[in-house]
Coordinates of C-alpha atoms in Angstrom, one line a residue:
M199 CA 0.0 0.0 0.0
S200 CA 2.7 2.5 1.0
Q201 CA 4.6 1.8 -2.3
T202 CA 1.7 3.3 -4.3
D203 CA 0.6 6.1 -1.9
P204 CA 3.3 8.4 -0.6
R205 CA 0.9 9.6 2.2
Y206 CA 1.5 6.3 4.1
T207 CA 5.3 6.1 3.7
I208 CA 7.0 7.2 6.9
K209 CA 10.4 8.8 6.8
G210 CA 12.8 7.2 9.3
A211 CA 10.4 4.4 10.3
S212 CA 11.6 0.9 11.1
E213 CA 10.5 -2.0 8.9
A214 CA 8.1 -3.2 11.5
Q215 CA 6.5 0.3 11.9
Q216 CA 6.0 0.6 8.1
Q217 CA 4.6 -2.9 7.9
A218 CA 2.1 -2.1 10.7
V219 CA 1.0 1.1 8.9
D220 CA 0.7 -0.7 5.6
F221 CA -1.5 -3.3 7.3
L222 CA -3.7 -0.5 8.8
A223 CA -4.0 1.1 5.4
S224 CA -5.1 -2.2 3.9
Q225 CA -7.9 -2.4 6.6
F226 CA -9.1 1.2 6.4
L227 CA -8.8 2.0 2.7
L228 CA -11.8 0.5 1.0
T229 CA -11.8 -0.4 -2.7
D230 CA -14.7 0.7 -4.9
E231 CA -15.4 -3.0 -5.3
R232 CA -15.9 -3.4 -1.6
L233 CA -18.0 -0.3 -1.3
G234 CA -20.1 -1.5 -4.2
S235 CA -21.0 -4.7 -2.4
I236 CA -21.8 -2.8 0.8
T237 CA -24.0 -0.5 -1.2
K238 CA -25.9 -3.4 -2.7
E239 CA -26.6 -4.8 0.8
F240 CA -27.6 -1.3 2.1
R241 CA -30.2 -1.2 -0.7
R242 CA -31.5 -4.6 0.2
R243 CA -31.9 -3.5 3.8
M244 CA -33.8 -0.4 2.6
E245 CA -36.2 -2.6 0.7
E246 CA -36.8 -4.7 3.8
G247 CA -37.5 -1.6 5.9
L248 CA -40.0 -0.3 3.3
A249 CA -41.9 -3.6 3.3
A250 CA -42.3 -4.1 7.1
D251 CA -41.7 -2.6 10.5
G252 CA -39.1 -3.9 12.9
R253 CA -36.3 -4.2 10.3
V254 CA -32.7 -3.1 10.9
L255 CA -33.3 0.0 8.7
K256 CA -36.5 1.4 10.2
M257 CA -37.6 3.6 7.2
I258 CA -40.1 5.5 9.4
P259 CA -42.8 7.4 7.6
S260 CA -42.8 11.0 8.7
Y261 CA -46.3 11.8 7.5
I262 CA -44.9 14.7 5.5
T263 CA -46.3 14.3 2.0
Q264 CA -45.6 17.7 0.4
R265 CA -42.5 19.6 -0.7
P266 CA -42.1 23.3 0.2
T267 CA -42.0 25.5 -3.0
G268 CA -39.7 28.2 -1.6
T269 CA -42.3 30.8 -2.4
E270 CA -44.2 30.5 0.9
T271 CA -44.1 33.5 3.3
G272 CA -44.9 34.2 6.9
S273 CA -43.6 33.6 10.4
Y274 CA -43.6 30.1 11.9
F275 CA -42.4 28.8 15.2
A276 CA -40.4 25.8 16.4
I277 CA -39.2 24.1 19.5
D278 CA -35.9 22.2 19.1
L279 CA -35.5 19.8 21.9
G280 CA -32.0 18.2 22.0
G281 CA -30.0 16.4 24.7
T282 CA -28.6 19.3 26.6
N283 CA -30.4 22.4 25.2
L284 CA -33.8 23.5 24.1
R285 CA -34.4 26.3 21.6
V286 CA -37.5 28.2 20.8
L287 CA -37.4 29.8 17.3
Q288 CA -39.3 32.2 15.2
V289 CA -38.5 31.5 11.5
T290 CA -39.6 34.1 8.9
L291 CA -39.8 32.8 5.3
D292 CA -39.1 35.5 2.7
G293 CA -40.9 33.7 -0.3
K294 CA -37.6 33.5 -2.2
G295 CA -36.1 30.5 -0.5
G296 CA -34.5 32.5 2.2
V297 CA -35.2 32.5 6.0
S298 CA -34.3 34.7 8.9
T299 CA -34.5 33.4 12.5
E300 CA -34.7 34.6 16.0
H301 CA -34.2 32.2 18.8
Q302 CA -33.6 31.8 22.5
K303 CA -31.6 28.9 23.9
F304 CA -32.3 27.4 27.3
V305 CA -30.2 24.8 29.1
L306 CA -32.1 21.8 30.3
T307 CA -32.1 21.7 34.1
E308 CA -31.6 18.5 36.0
D309 CA -35.2 18.7 37.1
A310 CA -36.3 19.0 33.5
K311 CA -34.2 15.9 32.5
S312 CA -35.6 13.8 35.3
R313 CA -39.1 15.1 36.0
S314 CA -40.6 18.3 34.5
L315 CA -39.4 18.3 30.9
F316 CA -42.7 19.2 29.3
D317 CA -43.7 21.9 31.8
F318 CA -40.1 23.3 31.5
T319 CA -40.5 23.4 27.7
A320 CA -43.8 25.2 28.0
Q321 CA -42.2 27.8 30.3
C322 CA -39.5 28.4 27.8
V323 CA -42.1 29.0 25.1
E324 CA -43.9 31.4 27.4
T325 CA -40.6 33.2 28.1
F326 CA -39.8 33.5 24.3
L327 CA -43.3 34.8 23.4
D328 CA -43.4 37.3 26.3
D329 CA -39.8 38.6 25.7
H330 CA -40.7 39.2 22.0
N331 CA -44.1 40.6 22.9
I332 CA -46.0 38.1 20.6
R333 CA -48.1 36.1 23.1
P334 CA -51.5 35.7 21.5
T335 CA -54.4 37.1 23.4
G336 CA -58.0 35.7 23.5
H337 CA -59.0 37.4 20.2
Q338 CA -56.0 36.3 18.2
P339 CA -55.6 32.9 16.4
P340 CA -53.2 30.5 18.2
I341 CA -49.6 30.3 17.2
H342 CA -48.7 27.1 15.2
M343 CA -45.5 25.4 16.2
G344 CA -43.3 22.6 15.0
L345 CA -41.5 20.3 17.4
T346 CA -38.1 18.7 16.7
F347 CA -37.8 15.9 19.1
S348 CA -34.5 14.1 18.9
Y349 CA -35.5 10.9 20.7
P350 CA -36.9 7.6 19.4
V351 CA -40.6 8.1 18.6
Q352 CA -43.0 5.9 16.7
Q353 CA -44.8 8.6 14.7
T354 CA -48.6 8.1 14.4
S355 CA -49.5 11.2 12.4
L356 CA -47.9 14.5 11.4
S357 CA -48.7 15.9 14.9
S358 CA -48.4 12.8 17.1
G359 CA -45.9 10.2 18.1
T360 CA -45.4 7.7 20.9
L361 CA -42.1 7.8 22.8
V362 CA -40.2 4.5 22.4
Q363 CA -37.5 5.2 24.9
W364 CA -35.4 8.0 26.4
T365 CA -31.8 8.4 25.3
K366 CA -29.0 11.0 25.8
G367 CA -29.2 11.2 29.6
L368 CA -33.0 12.0 29.8
N369 CA -35.2 9.9 31.9
V370 CA -38.6 11.5 32.7
P371 CA -40.9 8.9 34.2
G372 CA -44.4 8.3 32.9
C373 CA -43.7 9.3 29.3
V374 CA -42.6 6.1 27.4
G375 CA -45.5 4.8 25.4
R376 CA -47.3 8.1 25.5
D377 CA -47.8 10.8 22.8
V378 CA -45.1 13.5 23.3
V379 CA -47.1 16.1 21.4
R380 CA -50.1 15.6 23.8
L381 CA -47.8 15.8 26.8
L382 CA -46.4 19.1 25.6
Q383 CA -49.8 20.4 24.5
D384 CA -51.2 19.7 28.0
A385 CA -48.3 21.6 29.5
L386 CA -48.9 24.6 27.2
L387 CA -52.6 24.6 28.2
R388 CA -51.7 24.6 31.9
L389 CA -49.9 27.9 31.3
G390 CA -52.9 29.3 29.3
L391 CA -50.8 29.6 26.1
R392 CA -52.6 29.8 22.8
V393 CA -50.0 27.6 21.1
K394 CA -50.8 24.6 18.9
V395 CA -48.2 22.0 18.2
V396 CA -49.0 21.0 14.6
A397 CA -45.9 19.1 13.4
L398 CA -43.5 16.6 15.0
V399 CA -40.3 16.0 13.2
N400 CA -37.0 14.2 13.5
D401 CA -33.9 16.4 13.1
T402 CA -33.0 14.6 9.8
V403 CA -36.4 15.3 8.3
G404 CA -36.0 18.9 9.4
T405 CA -32.7 19.1 7.6
L406 CA -34.4 17.8 4.4
L407 CA -37.2 20.4 4.7
S408 CA -34.7 23.2 5.4
A409 CA -32.8 22.3 2.3
A410 CA -36.0 21.9 0.2
Y411 CA -37.3 25.4 1.1
S412 CA -34.1 27.0 -0.2
D413 CA -33.9 24.6 -3.2
P414 CA -37.0 22.7 -4.2
T415 CA -34.8 20.0 -5.9
A416 CA -33.7 18.7 -2.5
Q417 CA -34.3 14.9 -2.4
M418 CA -32.2 14.0 0.7
G419 CA -31.4 15.4 4.0
V420 CA -28.3 13.9 5.7
I421 CA -26.7 14.5 9.1
L422 CA -23.0 13.8 9.3
G423 CA -22.0 15.1 12.6
T424 CA -21.8 13.7 16.2
G425 CA -24.2 11.1 14.9
T426 CA -25.5 10.2 11.4
N427 CA -28.8 9.6 9.8
A428 CA -30.8 10.5 6.6
A429 CA -34.2 11.2 5.3
Y430 CA -35.5 11.3 1.7
Y431 CA -38.6 11.7 -0.4
E432 CA -39.9 8.3 -1.5
D433 CA -42.6 7.4 -3.9
E434 CA -45.5 6.2 -1.7
A435 CA -46.2 3.3 -4.1
N436 CA -42.7 1.9 -3.1
V437 CA -43.6 1.8 0.7
A438 CA -45.5 -1.5 1.1
K439 CA -46.1 -0.8 4.8
W440 CA -47.8 2.5 4.0
K441 CA -51.3 3.2 2.6
S442 CA -50.4 4.9 -0.6
E443 CA -52.3 7.9 -1.9
G444 CA -50.2 8.1 -5.0
G445 CA -47.8 10.9 -3.9
E446 CA -44.5 11.2 -2.1
I447 CA -43.6 10.8 1.5
V448 CA -40.5 11.7 3.6
L449 CA -39.0 8.7 5.2
N450 CA -36.7 8.9 8.2
M451 CA -34.2 6.1 7.5
E452 CA -32.5 5.7 10.9
W453 CA -29.5 4.5 8.8
G454 CA -27.0 4.6 11.6
A455 CA -28.3 1.1 12.5
F456 CA -27.2 -0.5 9.2
D457 CA -25.5 -4.0 9.7
S458 CA -26.1 -3.9 13.5
D459 CA -27.9 -7.2 13.4
D460 CA -25.3 -9.3 11.5
F461 CA -22.0 -7.4 11.8
N462 CA -21.0 -9.1 8.5
V463 CA -21.1 -6.4 5.8
L464 CA -19.3 -3.3 7.1
P465 CA -15.4 -3.4 7.2
F466 CA -15.0 -4.1 10.9
T467 CA -11.5 -4.1 12.3
Q468 CA -10.5 -5.2 15.8
H469 CA -10.5 -1.5 16.7
D470 CA -14.2 -1.1 15.8
I471 CA -15.1 -4.3 17.6
K472 CA -13.3 -3.1 20.8
L473 CA -15.1 0.3 20.5
D474 CA -18.5 -1.4 20.1
R475 CA -18.0 -3.8 23.0
K476 CA -17.1 -1.0 25.4
S477 CA -19.8 1.4 24.2
I478 CA -23.1 2.1 26.0
N479 CA -25.0 0.5 23.1
P480 CA -23.1 -2.6 22.0
R481 CA -24.4 -4.2 18.7
K482 CA -26.3 -1.1 17.9
Q483 CA -25.6 1.8 15.4
A484 CA -22.8 -0.1 13.7
Y485 CA -22.7 2.2 10.6
E486 CA -22.9 5.3 12.8
K487 CA -19.9 4.1 14.8
M488 CA -17.7 4.0 11.7
I489 CA -18.8 7.4 10.4
S490 CA -19.7 9.9 13.0
G491 CA -17.7 12.4 15.0
M492 CA -18.6 10.9 18.3
Y493 CA -16.7 7.7 17.6
L494 CA -13.7 8.4 15.3
G495 CA -11.4 9.7 18.0
E496 CA -12.0 6.5 20.0
I497 CA -11.2 4.3 17.0
A498 CA -7.9 6.2 16.6
R499 CA -7.2 5.8 20.3
N500 CA -7.7 2.0 19.9
V501 CA -5.3 2.0 17.0
M502 CA -2.7 4.0 18.9
L503 CA -2.8 1.6 21.9
W504 CA -2.5 -1.4 19.6
L505 CA 0.7 0.0 18.1
A506 CA 2.0 1.1 21.5
D507 CA 1.5 -2.4 22.9
Q508 CA 3.8 -3.7 20.1
R509 CA 6.3 -0.9 20.9
L510 CA 5.7 0.5 17.4
L511 CA 4.4 3.9 18.7
L512 CA 5.6 6.2 21.5
D513 CA 8.2 3.5 22.3
G514 CA 5.4 1.6 24.0
R515 CA 4.6 4.5 26.4
S516 CA 1.1 5.6 27.2
S517 CA -0.5 7.9 29.7
E518 CA -3.5 8.0 32.0
V519 CA -5.2 10.3 29.5
L520 CA -4.5 8.1 26.5
N521 CA -5.6 5.0 28.5
A522 CA -9.0 6.6 29.2
M523 CA -11.9 5.9 26.8
W524 CA -13.1 8.9 24.7
S525 CA -10.0 10.9 25.6
I526 CA -9.2 11.6 21.9
D527 CA -11.7 14.1 20.4
T528 CA -12.3 13.9 16.7
A529 CA -11.3 17.5 16.5
Y530 CA -7.7 16.4 17.3
L531 CA -7.8 14.1 14.2
S532 CA -9.0 17.1 12.1
A533 CA -6.1 19.2 13.3
A534 CA -3.6 16.4 12.7
T535 CA -4.8 15.7 9.2
V536 CA -3.8 19.2 8.1
D537 CA -0.6 19.6 10.1
N538 CA 2.0 20.2 7.4
S539 CA 4.7 21.8 9.5
P540 CA 8.2 20.3 9.2
D541 CA 8.2 18.8 12.7
L542 CA 4.5 18.3 12.9
S543 CA 4.3 20.7 15.8
E544 CA 0.5 20.7 16.1
I545 CA 0.5 16.9 16.5
Q546 CA 3.4 17.2 19.0
Q547 CA 1.2 19.5 21.1
I548 CA -1.7 17.0 20.9
I549 CA 0.4 14.0 21.9
E550 CA 2.6 15.6 24.6
K551 CA 0.3 18.3 26.1
T552 CA -3.3 17.1 25.5
L553 CA -2.7 13.4 25.8
N554 CA 0.1 13.9 28.3
V555 CA 2.6 11.4 26.8
P556 CA 6.1 12.6 27.9
E557 CA 7.7 12.8 24.4
S558 CA 7.1 11.8 20.8
T559 CA 9.4 11.4 17.8
L560 CA 8.8 12.7 14.4
V561 CA 8.0 9.1 13.3
D562 CA 5.4 8.9 16.1
R563 CA 3.8 12.1 14.8
Q564 CA 3.8 10.9 11.2
I565 CA 2.0 7.7 12.4
F566 CA -0.6 9.7 14.3
K567 CA -1.2 11.8 11.2
I568 CA -1.7 8.7 9.1
I569 CA -4.1 7.2 11.6
S570 CA -6.2 10.4 11.4
I571 CA -6.2 10.4 7.6
L572 CA -7.2 6.7 7.4
V573 CA -10.1 7.0 10.0
G574 CA -11.4 10.2 8.3
E575 CA -11.2 8.8 4.8
R576 CA -13.0 5.6 5.7
S577 CA -15.7 7.6 7.3
A578 CA -16.2 9.8 4.2
R579 CA -16.2 6.8 1.8
L580 CA -18.7 4.9 3.9
S581 CA -21.0 7.9 4.1
A582 CA -21.1 7.8 0.3
V583 CA -22.6 4.3 0.5
G584 CA -25.8 5.4 2.1
I585 CA -26.1 8.4 -0.3
V586 CA -25.5 6.3 -3.4
A587 CA -28.0 3.6 -2.2
T588 CA -30.6 6.3 -1.6
L589 CA -30.1 8.4 -4.7
T590 CA -30.2 5.4 -7.0
K591 CA -33.3 4.1 -5.3
R592 CA -35.2 6.6 -7.6
P593 CA -33.0 6.7 -10.6
E594 CA -35.5 8.8 -12.7
L595 CA -34.9 11.8 -10.4
L596 CA -31.2 11.8 -11.3
N597 CA -32.0 12.9 -14.9
K598 CA -32.6 16.5 -13.6
P599 CA -31.0 18.7 -10.9
I600 CA -31.1 17.1 -7.5
N601 CA -29.9 18.5 -4.2
V602 CA -28.6 16.7 -1.1
G603 CA -28.8 18.9 2.0
I604 CA -26.2 18.0 4.6
D605 CA -25.7 19.2 8.1
G606 CA -23.1 18.3 10.7
S607 CA -19.6 18.9 11.9
M608 CA -18.0 16.0 9.9
Y609 CA -19.3 17.4 6.6
E610 CA -18.7 21.0 7.5
H611 CA -15.3 20.9 9.2
Y612 CA -13.4 17.6 8.8
P613 CA -10.6 18.2 6.2
E614 CA -11.2 16.7 2.8
F615 CA -14.4 14.9 4.0
E616 CA -16.7 16.6 1.5
R617 CA -14.4 16.1 -1.4
I618 CA -13.7 12.4 -0.7
M619 CA -17.4 11.7 -0.1
A620 CA -18.6 13.5 -3.3
E621 CA -15.8 11.9 -5.4
T622 CA -16.8 8.4 -4.0
V623 CA -20.4 9.0 -4.9
S624 CA -19.3 10.0 -8.5
H625 CA -17.7 6.5 -8.9
F626 CA -21.2 4.8 -8.6
I627 CA -23.4 7.2 -10.6
P628 CA -23.0 7.7 -14.3
P629 CA -21.3 11.0 -15.2
E630 CA -24.3 12.4 -17.1
Q631 CA -26.4 11.9 -14.0
F632 CA -23.8 12.8 -11.4
K633 CA -23.4 16.3 -12.9
N634 CA -27.0 16.9 -11.8
V635 CA -26.2 16.1 -8.1
K636 CA -25.4 19.0 -5.8
F637 CA -24.3 18.7 -2.2
S638 CA -25.1 21.7 -0.1
L639 CA -24.7 22.7 3.6
A640 CA -28.2 22.8 5.2
K641 CA -27.6 24.6 8.4
D642 CA -29.9 24.2 11.4
G643 CA -32.3 21.8 9.9
S644 CA -33.6 20.9 13.4
G645 CA -34.8 24.4 14.0
V646 CA -35.7 25.8 10.6
G647 CA -37.0 22.4 9.4
A648 CA -39.5 22.2 12.2
A649 CA -40.9 25.6 11.4
I650 CA -41.2 24.6 7.8
A651 CA -43.1 21.5 8.9
A652 CA -45.4 23.7 10.8
M653 CA -45.9 25.8 7.7
L654 CA -46.7 22.7 5.6
A655 CA -49.1 21.5 8.3
A656 CA -50.9 24.9 8.3
K657 CA -51.5 24.5 4.6
E658 CA -53.5 21.3 5.4
L659 CA -55.5 22.8 8.3

């Protein structure tokens, strides 16, 4: 491998060090042939999820059956409920595909996380409306709001969904199995607020809607950040588990779970298996664990320890920090990838100051840089698998312009990620069709997207 790609040749390395790096490159660098077979399996799993519930790719109907045109105008409101923060937003649509937003951010209190979440959320809405002097009085129509709820929900209509389980450190008793919109609506009523929650969306669906308002050719919304997921417009006739009315529907794929049942399609290394075994959700989210920002630093740390244990890195030394799970942030890998200084001084800082390993040689730093490049490149190329499988699901749409809206820190900030991902997609879609595909950054889908869902819901009221 190193003979053909100078990026993986280490100046001054011993033969054993170079061999170990060549072996890593052979594990992490995926051929197009390998990616093609993974894509084929991905598509098969999509078809399974379209046919029936309870499959590894859930393919959850969002109940959104329209596309925004980009010409709608007006102010719509949204609540974006994440793991640590809650935002209330007012989103103004300008009728030309542009939006302006005003928002207030609130930190979830411990009491909210464990007891009073919906009352706390209602209080935040009240604060926002009062601070902006827009609280509707008895004579005014109620405000319509969309809710982005980033927890597993079994959606039952555009404005209702049953909580499946709490994740991300929340555990409010008495909510699992109940309709989260009803719980919030009751809390708003207790405060006498004339606010109606008209749309419940997942953050990935929101990303797609946000992209579609600014560019009506948007076909997919993808999140490539701390986690990963995607949503897309499917022909209702292709969704066997859904009562078709002959139009389109947005599906939330929950694609991070791909291959979590069998563990036999994705390119698992011992470093991935170790990460999975020690994670809080073993044998779940297998695809997400190879792609998303939450996990890449930990994969790199496992590789470093594997090399150090063979005395091929840091002369076998480690540190308390390096020995601790999650001690390598993916941001360190980003920085290492673009360190082109003669002595790799940025990487030296990371190893010796941040990770607290007493000293490093130039060879050690070169190896750290290579690990960072390999982990990032594999992530970008595997991301392309889901995008290719989804775009080619409706090949007729590739004959005209088609936009893929993407949000998330990996896509936005990881060096070379976007280029490698797009280039990989181009290897699997014929050139005359690939020229129609545009990747664009869809910022803040979870906020803006929920407001657009409220706008679409209002059209139907």
